[in-house]
CSV table of C-alpha atoms and ligand atoms in Angstrom, one decimal:
chain,number,residue,atom,x,y,z
O,1,UNK,CA,15.4,24.9,-40.8
O,2,UNK,CA,11.8,23.9,-39.8
O,3,UNK,CA,10.8,24.0,-36.2
O,4,UNK,CA,10.4,20.7,-34.4
O,5,UNK,CA,7.7,19.4,-32.1
O,6,UNK,CA,7.1,16.1,-30.4
O,7,UNK,CA,4.3,14.1,-29.0
O,8,UNK,CA,4.4,11.0,-26.8
O,9,UNK,CA,1.5,8.7,-26.4
O,10,UNK,CA,0.9,6.0,-23.8
O,11,UNK,CA,-2.2,3.8,-23.5
O,12,UNK,CA,-2.2,4.0,-19.9
O,13,UNK,CA,-3.0,7.8,-19.8
O,14,UNK,CA,-6.6,7.7,-20.6
O,15,UNK,CA,-8.7,11.0,-20.1
O,16,UNK,CA,-12.0,9.3,-20.7
O,17,UNK,CA,-14.3,7.8,-23.4
O,18,UNK,CA,-14.8,9.4,-26.8
O,19,UNK,CA,-18.5,10.4,-26.5
O,20,UNK,CA,-20.6,10.5,-29.6
O,21,UNK,CA,-22.3,13.6,-27.9
O,22,UNK,CA,-19.1,15.5,-28.4
O,23,UNK,CA,-20.2,15.7,-32.1
O,24,UNK,CA,-23.5,17.2,-31.7
O,25,UNK,CA,-24.9,20.2,-33.6
O,26,UNK,CA,-27.8,22.7,-33.4
O,27,UNK,CA,-30.9,23.5,-35.5
O,28,UNK,CA,-32.5,26.7,-34.5
O,29,UNK,CA,-35.5,28.5,-36.2
O,30,UNK,CA,-33.1,31.1,-37.5
O,31,UNK,CA,-32.7,32.4,-41.0
O,32,UNK,CA,-32.6,29.4,-43.4
O,33,UNK,CA,-31.6,26.7,-41.0
O,34,UNK,CA,-35.0,25.0,-40.8
O,35,UNK,CA,-36.9,26.5,-43.8
O,36,UNK,CA,-35.0,25.9,-47.1
O,37,UNK,CA,-32.3,24.3,-45.0
O,38,UNK,CA,-33.4,20.8,-43.5
O,39,UNK,CA,-36.9,21.5,-44.7
O,40,UNK,CA,-37.7,22.4,-48.3
O,41,UNK,CA,-40.9,20.6,-49.6
O,42,UNK,CA,-40.3,21.8,-53.2
O,43,UNK,CA,-36.9,20.3,-53.4
O,44,UNK,CA,-36.3,17.5,-55.8
O,45,UNK,CA,-34.9,15.2,-53.0
O,46,UNK,CA,-37.6,16.2,-50.5
O,47,UNK,CA,-39.3,13.2,-48.8
O,48,UNK,CA,-43.1,12.9,-47.9
O,49,UNK,CA,-42.5,15.3,-44.8
O,50,UNK,CA,-40.7,17.8,-46.9
O,51,UNK,CA,-37.2,17.1,-45.7
O,52,UNK,CA,-34.3,17.3,-48.0
O,53,UNK,CA,-32.6,13.9,-48.4
O,54,UNK,CA,-29.4,15.5,-49.8
O,55,UNK,CA,-29.1,17.4,-46.5
O,56,UNK,CA,-29.7,14.3,-44.5
O,57,UNK,CA,-27.1,12.5,-46.5
O,58,UNK,CA,-24.6,15.2,-45.6
O,59,UNK,CA,-25.7,15.3,-42.0
O,60,UNK,CA,-24.9,11.5,-41.7
O,61,UNK,CA,-21.6,12.0,-43.5
O,62,UNK,CA,-20.7,14.9,-41.0
O,63,UNK,CA,-21.2,12.3,-38.2
O,64,UNK,CA,-23.6,14.4,-36.1
O,65,UNK,CA,-24.8,12.6,-32.9
O,66,UNK,CA,-27.1,15.0,-31.1
O,67,UNK,CA,-29.0,18.0,-32.4
O,68,UNK,CA,-30.2,20.9,-30.0
O,69,UNK,CA,-33.6,22.5,-31.1
O,70,UNK,CA,-35.4,24.9,-31.5
O,71,UNK,CA,-33.0,27.5,-30.1
O,72,UNK,CA,-31.0,29.6,-29.3
O,73,UNK,CA,-32.3,33.0,-28.7
O,74,UNK,CA,-35.4,32.0,-30.7
O,75,UNK,CA,-36.7,29.6,-27.9
O,76,UNK,CA,-37.0,32.4,-25.4
O,77,UNK,CA,-40.1,33.7,-27.3
O,78,UNK,CA,-41.4,30.4,-28.7
O,79,UNK,CA,-44.8,28.8,-28.1
O,80,UNK,CA,-44.2,25.2,-28.8
O,81,UNK,CA,-48.2,24.6,-29.4
O,82,UNK,CA,-47.9,26.9,-32.5
O,83,UNK,CA,-45.9,24.1,-34.2
O,84,UNK,CA,-48.1,21.2,-33.8
O,85,UNK,CA,-51.5,19.9,-35.4
O,86,UNK,CA,-52.6,20.6,-38.8
O,87,UNK,CA,-50.1,22.7,-40.7
O,88,UNK,CA,-52.7,24.9,-42.3
O,89,UNK,CA,-54.1,25.9,-39.0
O,90,UNK,CA,-50.8,26.9,-37.5
O,91,UNK,CA,-50.3,30.6,-36.7
O,92,UNK,CA,-47.6,32.7,-38.2
O,93,UNK,CA,-45.8,34.5,-35.4
O,94,UNK,CA,-43.1,37.2,-35.0
O,95,UNK,CA,-39.7,35.9,-34.0
O,96,UNK,CA,-38.4,38.7,-32.0
O,97,UNK,CA,-34.9,37.3,-31.6
O,98,UNK,CA,-34.1,37.4,-35.3
O,99,UNK,CA,-36.8,40.0,-36.5
O,100,UNK,CA,-38.4,37.4,-38.8
O,101,UNK,CA,-41.7,35.6,-39.3
O,102,UNK,CA,-42.0,32.0,-38.3
O,103,UNK,CA,-44.7,30.2,-40.4
O,104,UNK,CA,-44.5,27.3,-37.9
O,105,UNK,CA,-44.8,24.8,-40.7
O,106,UNK,CA,-42.1,22.8,-38.8
O,107,UNK,CA,-42.5,22.2,-35.1
O,108,UNK,CA,-41.8,19.4,-32.6
O,109,UNK,CA,-43.4,16.5,-34.5
O,110,UNK,CA,-41.6,17.4,-37.8
O,111,UNK,CA,-38.3,17.8,-35.9
O,112,UNK,CA,-38.6,14.5,-34.2
O,113,UNK,CA,-39.4,12.8,-37.5
O,114,UNK,CA,-36.4,14.4,-39.1
O,115,UNK,CA,-34.2,13.2,-36.1
O,116,UNK,CA,-35.5,9.6,-36.6
O,117,UNK,CA,-34.6,9.7,-40.4
O,118,UNK,CA,-31.2,11.3,-39.8
O,119,UNK,CA,-30.3,9.0,-36.9
O,120,UNK,CA,-30.1,11.9,-34.5
O,121,UNK,CA,-30.6,12.1,-30.7
O,122,UNK,CA,-32.6,15.2,-29.9
O,123,UNK,CA,-31.7,17.8,-27.2
O,124,UNK,CA,-34.8,19.9,-26.7
O,125,UNK,CA,-34.8,23.4,-25.2
O,126,UNK,CA,-37.7,24.9,-23.2
O,127,UNK,CA,-38.7,28.6,-23.2
O,128,UNK,CA,-37.7,30.2,-19.9
O,129,UNK,CA,-37.8,33.6,-21.3
O,130,UNK,CA,-41.5,34.5,-21.9
O,131,UNK,CA,-42.7,31.3,-20.3
O,132,UNK,CA,-41.8,29.0,-17.4
O,133,UNK,CA,-42.7,25.8,-15.4
O,134,UNK,CA,-46.0,25.1,-16.9
O,135,UNK,CA,-45.2,25.2,-20.4
O,136,UNK,CA,-42.0,23.1,-19.9
O,137,UNK,CA,-44.3,20.5,-18.3
O,138,UNK,CA,-46.7,20.8,-21.2
O,139,UNK,CA,-44.2,20.1,-23.8
O,140,UNK,CA,-42.7,17.3,-21.8
O,141,UNK,CA,-46.2,15.7,-21.4
O,142,UNK,CA,-46.7,16.1,-25.2
O,143,UNK,CA,-43.4,14.5,-26.1
O,144,UNK,CA,-42.8,11.9,-23.3
O,145,UNK,CA,-46.1,10.8,-21.6
O,146,UNK,CA,-47.7,7.6,-23.0
O,147,UNK,CA,-51.3,8.4,-22.9
O,148,UNK,CA,-54.6,9.3,-21.1
O,149,UNK,CA,-53.7,13.0,-20.6
O,150,UNK,CA,-54.5,16.1,-22.6
O,151,UNK,CA,-51.2,16.7,-24.3
O,152,UNK,CA,-50.2,13.0,-24.5
O,153,UNK,CA,-53.5,12.4,-26.3
O,154,UNK,CA,-53.0,15.5,-28.4
O,155,UNK,CA,-49.8,14.0,-29.7
O,156,UNK,CA,-51.6,10.7,-30.7
O,157,UNK,CA,-54.4,12.8,-32.4
O,158,UNK,CA,-51.5,14.3,-34.4
O,159,UNK,CA,-50.5,10.9,-35.5
O,160,UNK,CA,-47.8,9.9,-33.1
O,161,UNK,CA,-48.9,7.0,-30.9
O,162,UNK,CA,-45.6,6.3,-29.0
O,163,UNK,CA,-44.0,8.9,-26.9
O,164,UNK,CA,-40.7,10.3,-28.2
O,165,UNK,CA,-39.1,9.9,-24.8
O,166,UNK,CA,-36.7,12.7,-25.2
O,167,UNK,CA,-34.0,12.5,-22.5
O,168,UNK,CA,-32.0,15.6,-22.8
O,169,UNK,CA,-33.5,19.0,-22.1
O,170,UNK,CA,-32.1,22.5,-21.8
O,171,UNK,CA,-33.5,24.8,-19.2
O,172,UNK,CA,-33.7,27.9,-21.4
O,173,UNK,CA,-31.0,29.5,-23.4
O,174,UNK,CA,-28.3,32.2,-22.5
O,175,UNK,CA,-30.3,33.6,-19.7
O,176,UNK,CA,-27.2,35.6,-18.7
O,177,UNK,CA,-27.3,37.7,-21.9
O,178,UNK,CA,-29.0,41.1,-21.9
O,179,UNK,CA,-30.0,40.3,-25.5
O,180,UNK,CA,-32.1,37.3,-24.4
O,181,UNK,CA,-35.9,37.8,-24.1
O,182,UNK,CA,-36.7,37.4,-20.5
O,183,UNK,CA,-33.0,37.9,-19.6
O,184,UNK,CA,-32.6,37.3,-15.8
O,185,UNK,CA,-30.2,37.9,-13.0
O,186,UNK,CA,-28.2,34.7,-11.8
O,187,UNK,CA,-30.5,34.6,-8.7
O,188,UNK,CA,-33.8,35.1,-10.7
O,189,UNK,CA,-32.7,32.4,-13.3
O,190,UNK,CA,-31.5,30.0,-10.7
O,191,UNK,CA,-34.8,30.0,-9.0
O,192,UNK,CA,-36.9,29.4,-12.2
O,193,UNK,CA,-34.5,26.8,-13.5
O,194,UNK,CA,-34.6,24.9,-10.2
O,195,UNK,CA,-38.4,25.0,-10.1
O,196,UNK,CA,-38.6,23.8,-13.7
O,197,UNK,CA,-36.1,21.1,-13.2
O,198,UNK,CA,-38.0,20.0,-10.0
O,199,UNK,CA,-41.3,19.8,-11.8
O,200,UNK,CA,-39.9,18.1,-14.9
O,201,UNK,CA,-38.3,15.5,-12.7
O,202,UNK,CA,-41.6,14.7,-11.2
O,203,UNK,CA,-42.7,13.6,-14.6
O,204,UNK,CA,-39.5,11.6,-15.3
O,205,UNK,CA,-36.7,11.5,-12.8
O,206,UNK,CA,-34.3,10.1,-15.3
O,207,UNK,CA,-34.2,13.3,-17.6
O,208,UNK,CA,-30.8,14.8,-18.2
O,209,UNK,CA,-31.1,18.4,-17.6
O,210,UNK,CA,-28.8,21.2,-18.8
O,211,UNK,CA,-28.7,24.4,-16.9
O,212,UNK,CA,-27.6,27.7,-18.5
O,213,UNK,CA,-24.1,28.6,-17.9
O,214,UNK,CA,-22.3,31.7,-19.5
O,215,UNK,CA,-22.7,33.0,-23.1
O,216,UNK,CA,-19.0,33.4,-23.3
O,217,UNK,CA,-15.9,33.6,-21.1
O,218,UNK,CA,-16.0,37.4,-21.5
O,219,UNK,CA,-19.4,37.9,-19.9
O,220,UNK,CA,-19.1,40.2,-17.0
O,221,UNK,CA,-20.9,37.6,-14.8
O,222,UNK,CA,-18.7,34.7,-16.0
O,223,UNK,CA,-17.8,32.4,-13.0
O,224,UNK,CA,-20.1,34.1,-10.6
O,225,UNK,CA,-23.2,33.1,-12.7
O,226,UNK,CA,-22.2,29.5,-12.8
O,227,UNK,CA,-21.5,29.6,-8.9
O,228,UNK,CA,-24.9,31.1,-8.1
O,229,UNK,CA,-26.9,29.0,-10.6
O,230,UNK,CA,-25.3,25.7,-9.6
O,231,UNK,CA,-25.5,26.5,-5.8
O,232,UNK,CA,-29.4,26.5,-6.2
O,233,UNK,CA,-29.8,23.7,-8.9
O,234,UNK,CA,-26.9,21.3,-8.1
O,235,UNK,CA,-29.1,18.4,-7.1
O,236,UNK,CA,-31.6,18.8,-9.9
O,237,UNK,CA,-29.4,19.2,-13.0
O,238,UNK,CA,-26.7,17.1,-14.7
O,239,UNK,CA,-24.9,19.5,-17.0
O,240,UNK,CA,-24.1,23.3,-17.1
O,241,UNK,CA,-23.9,24.9,-20.6
O,242,UNK,CA,-21.1,26.8,-22.2
O,243,UNK,CA,-21.2,28.9,-25.4
O,244,UNK,CA,-18.3,30.3,-27.3
O,245,UNK,CA,-17.7,31.9,-30.8
O,246,UNK,CA,-14.6,32.9,-32.3
O,247,UNK,CA,-13.6,35.2,-35.2
O,248,UNK,CA,-10.5,36.8,-36.7
O,249,UNK,CA,-10.6,40.4,-35.7
O,250,UNK,CA,-8.7,43.3,-37.2
O,251,UNK,CA,-6.4,40.9,-39.1
O,252,UNK,CA,-5.0,39.3,-36.0
O,253,UNK,CA,-4.7,35.7,-37.4
O,254,UNK,CA,-2.3,34.6,-34.8
O,255,UNK,CA,-4.8,35.1,-31.8
O,256,UNK,CA,-7.6,33.6,-34.0
O,257,UNK,CA,-5.7,30.5,-34.8
O,258,UNK,CA,-5.1,30.1,-30.9
O,259,UNK,CA,-8.8,30.4,-30.1
O,260,UNK,CA,-8.7,26.9,-28.4
O,261,UNK,CA,-6.7,28.6,-25.5
O,262,UNK,CA,-9.8,30.5,-24.6
O,263,UNK,CA,-12.0,27.3,-24.9
O,264,UNK,CA,-9.5,25.5,-22.6
O,265,UNK,CA,-9.7,28.2,-20.2
O,266,UNK,CA,-13.5,28.4,-20.3
O,267,UNK,CA,-13.8,24.7,-19.7
O,268,UNK,CA,-11.2,24.7,-16.8
O,269,UNK,CA,-12.9,27.6,-15.2
O,270,UNK,CA,-16.4,26.0,-15.2
O,271,UNK,CA,-15.1,22.7,-14.0
O,272,UNK,CA,-13.3,24.5,-11.0
O,273,UNK,CA,-16.5,26.5,-10.2
O,274,UNK,CA,-18.8,23.4,-10.5
O,275,UNK,CA,-16.4,21.5,-8.2
O,276,UNK,CA,-16.2,24.4,-5.8
O,277,UNK,CA,-20.1,24.4,-5.4
O,278,UNK,CA,-19.8,20.6,-5.1
O,279,UNK,CA,-17.4,21.0,-2.2
O,280,UNK,CA,-19.3,23.8,-0.5
O,281,UNK,CA,-22.7,21.9,-0.8
O,282,UNK,CA,-21.1,18.6,0.2
O,283,UNK,CA,-22.5,17.0,-3.0
O,284,UNK,CA,-21.3,13.6,-4.2
O,285,UNK,CA,-22.1,13.8,-7.9
O,286,UNK,CA,-20.2,15.9,-10.3
O,287,UNK,CA,-21.7,18.5,-12.8
O,288,UNK,CA,-20.5,18.2,-16.3
O,289,UNK,CA,-20.4,20.6,-19.2
O,290,UNK,CA,-22.6,20.7,-22.3
O,291,UNK,CA,-20.7,23.0,-24.7
O,292,UNK,CA,-23.8,23.4,-26.6
O,293,UNK,CA,-22.9,26.3,-28.8
O,294,UNK,CA,-19.4,26.7,-30.3
O,295,UNK,CA,-18.1,27.7,-33.6
O,296,UNK,CA,-16.4,30.5,-35.7
O,297,UNK,CA,-18.9,33.2,-36.2
O,298,UNK,CA,-18.1,36.7,-37.8
O,299,UNK,CA,-20.8,38.3,-35.4
O,300,UNK,CA,-19.9,41.9,-36.5
O,301,UNK,CA,-21.9,41.2,-39.7
O,302,UNK,CA,-25.2,40.5,-38.0
O,303,UNK,CA,-26.1,44.1,-37.4
O,304,UNK,CA,-26.4,44.7,-41.1
O,305,UNK,CA,-27.9,41.2,-41.9
O,306,UNK,CA,-30.9,41.3,-39.8
O,307,UNK,CA,-34.1,43.0,-40.9
O,308,UNK,CA,-35.5,46.0,-39.2
O,309,UNK,CA,-38.8,48.0,-38.8
O,310,UNK,CA,-41.8,46.6,-40.6
O,311,UNK,CA,-39.8,44.0,-42.5
O,312,UNK,CA,-40.4,40.6,-40.8
O,313,UNK,CA,-39.2,38.1,-43.5
O,314,UNK,CA,-39.6,34.4,-43.5
O,315,UNK,CA,-36.4,32.5,-43.6
O,316,UNK,CA,-34.1,35.4,-44.3
O,317,UNK,CA,-30.5,35.0,-45.5
O,318,UNK,CA,-28.9,35.8,-42.2
O,319,UNK,CA,-25.7,34.6,-40.5
O,320,UNK,CA,-24.7,32.8,-43.6
O,321,UNK,CA,-21.0,33.1,-42.9
O,322,UNK,CA,-18.7,31.8,-45.6
O,323,UNK,CA,-15.8,29.9,-44.0
O,324,UNK,CA,-12.2,29.8,-45.2
O,325,UNK,CA,-9.4,27.3,-44.5
O,326,UNK,CA,-8.2,29.2,-41.5
O,327,UNK,CA,-11.7,28.9,-40.1
O,328,UNK,CA,-11.6,25.2,-40.7
O,329,UNK,CA,-8.2,24.9,-38.8
O,330,UNK,CA,-9.7,26.7,-35.9
O,331,UNK,CA,-12.8,24.5,-35.9
O,332,UNK,CA,-10.4,21.4,-35.9
O,333,UNK,CA,-8.5,22.9,-33.0
O,334,UNK,CA,-11.6,23.5,-31.0
O,335,UNK,CA,-12.5,19.9,-31.4
O,336,UNK,CA,-9.1,19.0,-30.1
O,337,UNK,CA,-9.9,21.1,-26.9
O,338,UNK,CA,-13.3,19.5,-26.4
O,339,UNK,CA,-11.8,15.9,-26.8
O,340,UNK,CA,-9.0,16.5,-24.3
O,341,UNK,CA,-11.6,17.5,-21.8
O,342,UNK,CA,-13.9,14.5,-22.4
O,343,UNK,CA,-13.7,13.6,-18.6
O,344,UNK,CA,-15.8,16.8,-18.0
O,345,UNK,CA,-17.3,17.8,-21.3
O,346,UNK,CA,-20.0,15.3,-21.9
O,347,UNK,CA,-21.9,16.9,-24.8
O,348,UNK,CA,-21.2,19.7,-27.4
O,349,UNK,CA,-23.0,21.3,-30.2
O,350,UNK,CA,-21.4,22.9,-33.3
O,351,UNK,CA,-23.6,25.9,-33.9
O,352,UNK,CA,-25.2,25.5,-36.2
O,353,UNK,CA,-25.9,22.7,-38.8
O,354,UNK,CA,-27.4,24.1,-42.1
O,355,UNK,CA,-27.0,27.6,-43.6
O,356,UNK,CA,-26.7,29.5,-40.4
O,357,UNK,CA,-22.9,29.6,-39.4
O,358,UNK,CA,-22.9,26.1,-40.7
O,359,UNK,CA,-20.8,23.4,-42.3
O,360,UNK,CA,-23.6,22.5,-44.6
O,361,UNK,CA,-25.1,25.1,-47.2
O,362,UNK,CA,-28.2,24.8,-49.5
O,363,UNK,CA,-29.8,26.8,-52.2
O,364,UNK,CA,-33.6,26.9,-51.9
O,365,UNK,CA,-34.9,24.1,-54.2
O,366,UNK,CA,-31.2,23.7,-55.5
O,367,UNK,CA,-27.7,22.6,-54.6
O,368,UNK,CA,-26.1,21.5,-51.3
O,369,UNK,CA,-22.5,21.9,-50.6
O,370,UNK,CA,-19.9,21.5,-47.8
O,371,UNK,CA,-18.0,24.5,-46.3
O,372,UNK,CA,-14.4,24.1,-45.3
O,373,UNK,CA,-15.4,23.5,-41.7
O,374,UNK,CA,-17.2,20.3,-42.8
O,375,UNK,CA,-13.9,18.5,-43.2
O,376,UNK,CA,-12.2,18.6,-39.8
O,377,UNK,CA,-15.5,17.9,-38.1
O,378,UNK,CA,-16.4,14.9,-40.2
O,379,UNK,CA,-13.0,13.4,-40.0
O,380,UNK,CA,-12.7,13.8,-36.3
O,381,UNK,CA,-16.2,12.4,-35.7
O,382,UNK,CA,-15.3,9.4,-37.9
O,383,UNK,CA,-11.9,8.7,-36.6
O,384,UNK,CA,-12.1,9.6,-32.9
O,385,UNK,CA,-12.8,6.1,-31.5
O,386,UNK,CA,-12.6,4.4,-28.1
O,387,UNK,CA,-10.7,6.5,-25.5
O,388,UNK,CA,-9.0,9.9,-25.4
O,389,UNK,CA,-5.4,9.7,-24.5
O,390,UNK,CA,-3.5,12.5,-22.8
O,391,UNK,CA,-0.5,13.5,-24.9
O,392,UNK,CA,2.9,14.6,-23.7
O,393,UNK,CA,3.4,17.7,-25.9
O,394,UNK,CA,6.6,19.6,-26.7
O,395,UNK,CA,6.4,22.4,-29.1
O,396,UNK,CA,8.0,25.8,-30.0
O,397,UNK,CA,5.8,28.7,-29.0
O,398,UNK,CA,5.0,31.9,-30.9
O,399,UNK,CA,3.5,35.2,-29.7
O,400,UNK,CA,-0.2,36.2,-29.9
O,401,UNK,CA,-1.7,39.5,-29.0
O,402,UNK,CA,-4.7,38.0,-27.1
O,403,UNK,CA,-3.1,34.9,-25.4
O,404,UNK,CA,0.6,35.8,-25.0
O,405,UNK,CA,2.9,32.9,-25.9
O,406,UNK,CA,1.1,29.8,-27.2
O,407,UNK,CA,2.4,26.4,-28.4
O,408,UNK,CA,2.5,26.2,-32.3
O,409,UNK,CA,1.3,22.6,-32.1
O,410,UNK,CA,-1.9,21.5,-30.5
O,411,UNK,CA,-2.9,17.9,-30.4
O,412,UNK,CA,-5.0,15.1,-29.0
O,413,UNK,CA,-5.0,11.3,-29.6
O,414,UNK,CA,-7.6,8.7,-29.3
O,415,UNK,CA,-7.3,4.9,-29.0
O,416,UNK,CA,-9.7,2.1,-29.5
O,417,UNK,CA,-8.9,-0.5,-26.9
O,418,UNK,CA,-10.7,-3.2,-28.8
O,419,UNK,CA,-8.8,-2.9,-32.0
O,420,UNK,CA,-5.7,-0.9,-30.9
O,421,UNK,CA,-6.4,1.7,-33.7
O,422,UNK,CA,-4.9,5.1,-32.9
O,423,UNK,CA,-5.9,8.5,-34.3
O,424,UNK,CA,-3.7,11.7,-33.7
O,425,UNK,CA,-5.4,15.0,-34.4
O,426,UNK,CA,-2.9,17.8,-34.7
O,427,UNK,CA,-2.9,21.5,-35.7
O,428,UNK,CA,0.0,23.7,-36.6
O,429,UNK,CA,-1.7,27.0,-35.5
O,430,UNK,CA,1.3,29.1,-36.5
O,431,UNK,CA,1.2,31.0,-39.8
O,432,UNK,CA,5.0,31.4,-39.7
O,433,UNK,CA,6.3,28.1,-41.0
O,434,UNK,CA,6.0,24.2,-40.9
O,435,UNK,CA,6.5,22.2,-37.9
O,436,UNK,CA,8.4,18.9,-38.1
O,437,UNK,CA,6.4,16.6,-35.8
O,438,UNK,CA,7.7,13.4,-34.2
O,439,UNK,CA,5.2,11.1,-32.5
O,440,UNK,CA,6.6,8.5,-30.1
O,441,UNK,CA,4.4,5.4,-30.2
O,442,UNK,CA,6.6,2.7,-28.6
O,443,UNK,CA,4.3,2.2,-25.7
O,444,UNK,CA,1.5,1.4,-28.0
O,445,UNK,CA,2.9,-1.8,-29.6
O,446,UNK,CA,3.1,-2.9,-33.1
O,447,UNK,CA,1.3,-0.4,-35.3
O,448,UNK,CA,1.4,0.5,-39.0
O,449,UNK,CA,0.5,3.9,-40.6
O,450,UNK,CA,-2.9,3.7,-42.3
O,451,UNK,CA,-3.4,7.3,-43.3
O,452,UNK,CA,-2.1,10.8,-42.8
O,453,UNK,CA,-4.5,13.5,-44.1
O,454,UNK,CA,-3.9,17.2,-43.9
O,455,UNK,CA,-6.3,20.1,-44.5
O,456,UNK,CA,-4.4,23.3,-45.6
O,457,UNK,CA,-4.0,25.7,-48.4
O,458,UNK,CA,-1.3,28.1,-49.5
O,459,UNK,CA,-4.2,30.5,-49.6
O,460,UNK,CA,-5.8,30.2,-46.2
O,461,UNK,CA,-8.5,32.7,-47.2
O,462,UNK,CA,-9.9,30.2,-49.8
O,463,UNK,CA,-13.7,29.4,-49.2
O,464,UNK,CA,-15.9,27.0,-50.7
O,465,UNK,CA,-18.9,27.9,-52.9
O,466,UNK,CA,-21.9,26.1,-54.5
O,467,UNK,CA,-19.7,26.0,-57.7
O,468,UNK,CA,-16.5,24.8,-56.1
O,469,UNK,CA,-16.5,23.0,-52.8
O,470,UNK,CA,-13.6,20.6,-53.8
O,471,UNK,CA,-10.6,22.6,-54.8
O,472,UNK,CA,-9.3,22.4,-51.3
O,473,UNK,CA,-9.9,19.1,-49.6
O,474,UNK,CA,-8.1,17.0,-46.9
O,475,UNK,CA,-5.2,15.3,-48.9
O,476,UNK,CA,-2.6,12.6,-48.3
O,477,UNK,CA,0.5,14.0,-46.4
O,478,UNK,CA,3.3,12.3,-48.2
O,479,UNK,CA,5.8,13.4,-45.6
O,480,UNK,CA,4.3,10.9,-43.0
O,481,UNK,CA,6.6,7.9,-42.2
O,482,UNK,CA,6.6,5.4,-39.4
O,483,UNK,CA,10.0,3.8,-38.4
O,484,UNK,CA,10.5,1.7,-35.2
O,485,UNK,CA,7.5,3.0,-33.3
O,486,UNK,CA,8.2,6.7,-34.3
O,487,UNK,CA,6.0,8.7,-36.6
O,488,UNK,CA,7.5,11.7,-38.4
O,489,UNK,CA,5.4,14.1,-40.4
O,490,UNK,CA,5.6,17.8,-41.7
O,491,UNK,CA,2.7,19.9,-40.6
O,492,UNK,CA,2.3,22.9,-42.9
O,493,UNK,CA,1.5,26.3,-41.4
O,494,UNK,CA,-2.2,26.9,-40.7
O,495,UNK,CA,-3.1,23.2,-41.1
O,496,UNK,CA,-5.2,20.6,-39.4
O,497,UNK,CA,-4.1,16.8,-39.7
O,498,UNK,CA,-5.4,13.4,-38.7
O,499,UNK,CA,-2.8,10.6,-38.5
O,500,UNK,CA,-4.2,7.1,-38.3
O,501,UNK,CA,-2.4,4.0,-37.2
O,502,UNK,CA,-3.7,0.4,-36.9
M,1,AHR,O1,-26.3,30.4,-32.8
M,1,AHR,C1,-26.7,31.8,-32.9
M,1,AHR,C2,-27.1,32.4,-31.5
M,1,AHR,O2,-26.0,32.6,-30.7
M,1,AHR,C3,-28.0,31.6,-30.7
M,1,AHR,O3,-29.3,31.8,-31.0
M,1,AHR,C4,-27.8,32.2,-29.4
M,1,AHR,O4,-28.0,31.3,-28.4
M,1,AHR,C5,-26.2,32.6,-29.5
M,1,AHR,O5,-26.1,33.9,-28.9
């Protein structure tokens, strides 16, 4: 007999709004994300700026709201001035973070044009690794100041009259990580971030500033880093970043499928730390989270991927992870975690967007295709509307080596207060068997079942390729039925589902 689980929904239990910024992504100058990813002038669909229209179409279908740029580890050695002005005069530079050469044929102006075409809100990062306050002010002047000063007029000379008015800025990247160029102690970084934020706010007090938090919950400084950095910067910043990557290690599928347990713990810990600093400092505002790097990433493979010695390739094929169905289920479950924390997670970025640990893949000059992880992301971005509802969840548990007993079911729901439309996002994160799920909807009034889609495969190791990205797709779950305000549905093992009612 199949295991049973239940959810109860009530429109009174609202966590907060569904934020479009939860469905952000990330474009770094890394591997083929920019060059031959979003930008490929020789491609048959390339526009006058060299951007691939087939990629823009998929970015729109994915439902991405914000994109963080230009890194990542790359930004900590980046000179933004190299990427503006006549392309033929731009210098080629070593990218130390990824042992590559950056031809600088794409820079801030090109990226901003791409954002406008793709309907994306930019999230710009400044270099606080090899650079500091002055360069952050210079790029801000270039992008946001109207006219009459050196960098504002330079932008106009480069063909852009109106300022871009970029609102969201990251104060460096992963400055807690020893791998970061210009890595700092929490005290050193806190001081630099505070000075940079202070100066940037003199240009525009309304900027939204993201200060670096921890690169993962397993960093030795996790918790104390946030406490130290926020104690110094609290009044000057709005968000603190969080980064997390997950992978199946040593065949431990059960722990991998339960990765959202770590994400929940990460978010809850950062919220607690930020609120502690708020109490101690007698501050009134709250600091929220920008979860601006998250994904599945098989990091162990990087060591063999990245070039060494005298080899400094342009746009190498690195971090081109091929995702399987289980990876997609984990991506879907991480989105459930982000949504249920919508009261404190105000922004998030799937890292990354194209080719580099990405839902969208391209061949240079050739085909574009969807990885498995594309599907839960695009369906959640599309169907999470209105407000996030807290769900009362009852589920059997199963054992994991990393997290102990975890519930086999994880779920979240959204409801659009205008239309009454409800979406339930659910994963069966057990590989052991199906779950018979009952969802009590009585409190939501008259509803009908519009669609039940499930993403799964008997072979959870199946991956999409350029030749076949359609053999496993989200398909109608025919077991779903709605009777007298109760929805029943069977969730196969290792599956992600969206259940839509209206
Ligand atoms: O997304 C890949 C890398 O992961 C980023 O450059 C860095 O910020 C993180 O460690």
